[in-house]
Short mmCIF file of C-alpha atoms in Angstrom, two decimals:
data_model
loop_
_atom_site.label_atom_id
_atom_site.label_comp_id
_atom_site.label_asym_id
_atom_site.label_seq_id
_atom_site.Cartn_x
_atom_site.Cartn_y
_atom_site.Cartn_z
CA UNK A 172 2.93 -57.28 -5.73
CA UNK A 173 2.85 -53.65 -4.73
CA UNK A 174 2.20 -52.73 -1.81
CA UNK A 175 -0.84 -49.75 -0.62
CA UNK A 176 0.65 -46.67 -0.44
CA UNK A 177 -0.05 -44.42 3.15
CA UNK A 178 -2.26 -42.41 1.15
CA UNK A 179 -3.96 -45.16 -0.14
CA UNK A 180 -4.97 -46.64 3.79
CA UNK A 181 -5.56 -43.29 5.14
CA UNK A 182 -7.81 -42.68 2.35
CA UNK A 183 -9.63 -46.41 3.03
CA UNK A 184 -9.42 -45.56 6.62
CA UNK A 185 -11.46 -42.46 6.23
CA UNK A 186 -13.91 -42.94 4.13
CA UNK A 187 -14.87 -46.80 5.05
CA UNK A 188 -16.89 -45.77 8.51
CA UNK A 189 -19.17 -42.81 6.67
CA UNK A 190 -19.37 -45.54 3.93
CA UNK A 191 -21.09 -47.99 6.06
CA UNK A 192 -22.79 -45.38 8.38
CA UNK A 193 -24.57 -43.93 5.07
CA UNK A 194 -25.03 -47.75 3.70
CA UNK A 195 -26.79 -48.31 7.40
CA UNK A 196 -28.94 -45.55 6.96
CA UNK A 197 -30.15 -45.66 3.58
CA UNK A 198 -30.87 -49.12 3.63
CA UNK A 199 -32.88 -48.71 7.09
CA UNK A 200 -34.52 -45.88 5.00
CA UNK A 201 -35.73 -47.62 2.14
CA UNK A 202 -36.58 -51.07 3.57
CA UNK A 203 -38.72 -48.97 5.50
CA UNK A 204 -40.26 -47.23 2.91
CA UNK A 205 -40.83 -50.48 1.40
CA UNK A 206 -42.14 -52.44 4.33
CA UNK A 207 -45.20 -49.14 4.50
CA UNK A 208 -45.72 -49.99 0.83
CA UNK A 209 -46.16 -53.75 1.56
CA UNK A 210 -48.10 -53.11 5.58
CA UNK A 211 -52.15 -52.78 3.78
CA UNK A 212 -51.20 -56.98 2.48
CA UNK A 213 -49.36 -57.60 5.50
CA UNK A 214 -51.74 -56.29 8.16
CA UNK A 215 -54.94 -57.65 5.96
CA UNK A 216 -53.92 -61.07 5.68
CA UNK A 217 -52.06 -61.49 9.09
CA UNK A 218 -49.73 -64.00 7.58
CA UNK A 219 -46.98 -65.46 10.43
CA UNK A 220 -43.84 -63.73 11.36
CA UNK A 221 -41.60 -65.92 9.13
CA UNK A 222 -42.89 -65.16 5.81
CA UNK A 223 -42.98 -61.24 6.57
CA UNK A 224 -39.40 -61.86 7.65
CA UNK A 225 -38.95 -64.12 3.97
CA UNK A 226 -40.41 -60.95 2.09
CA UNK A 227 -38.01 -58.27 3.89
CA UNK A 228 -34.96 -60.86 2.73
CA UNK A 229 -36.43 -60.40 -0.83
CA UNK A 230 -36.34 -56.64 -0.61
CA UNK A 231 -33.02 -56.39 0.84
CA UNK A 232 -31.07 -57.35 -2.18
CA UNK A 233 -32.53 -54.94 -4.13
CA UNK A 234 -32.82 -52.11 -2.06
CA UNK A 235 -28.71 -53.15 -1.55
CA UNK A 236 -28.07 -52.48 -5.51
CA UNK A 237 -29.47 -49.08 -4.75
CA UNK A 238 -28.36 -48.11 -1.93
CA UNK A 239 -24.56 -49.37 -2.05
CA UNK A 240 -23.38 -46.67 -5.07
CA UNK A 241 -25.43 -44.00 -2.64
CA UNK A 242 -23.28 -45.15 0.30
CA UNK A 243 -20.25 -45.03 -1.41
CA UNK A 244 -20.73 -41.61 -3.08
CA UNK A 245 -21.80 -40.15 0.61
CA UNK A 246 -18.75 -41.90 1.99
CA UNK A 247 -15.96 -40.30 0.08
CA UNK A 248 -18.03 -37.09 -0.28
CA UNK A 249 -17.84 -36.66 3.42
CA UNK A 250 -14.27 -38.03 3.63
CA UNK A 251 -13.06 -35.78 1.04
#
């Protein structure tokens, strides 16, 4: 098995902290868009804590499918 060239881990090593910076950010950005979307059923029905914390874990996943390719693209764009 070969191993990674230097270029190859200076290349991971730049580009994997804007990566996850931009992944952090996005994400935070669209669950949040999300959440506003879903805040008239939330706040009308005053439901308890967990299930508004159940309904945010079924967003993230596919706010995640978006967001990831974003993060990604940002990431080496930046690097680069």
């Amino acid at each position: 098995m070969r191993r990674p060239s230097i270029l190859f881990k200076y290349f991971l090593k730049e580009t994997i902290p804007f990566t996850l910076l931009a992944f952090i950010i996005l994400t935070t950005l669209v669950v949040a868009q999300q959440a506003g979307r879903l805040s008239e059923l939330i706040l009308a029905s005053s439901p308890p804590s967990s299930l508004i914390f159940q309904v945010i874990g079924w967003i993230i996943p596919n706010v995640v499918t978006i967001t990831l390719p974003m993060a990604l693209l940002l990431g080496v764009m930046i690097a680069l």
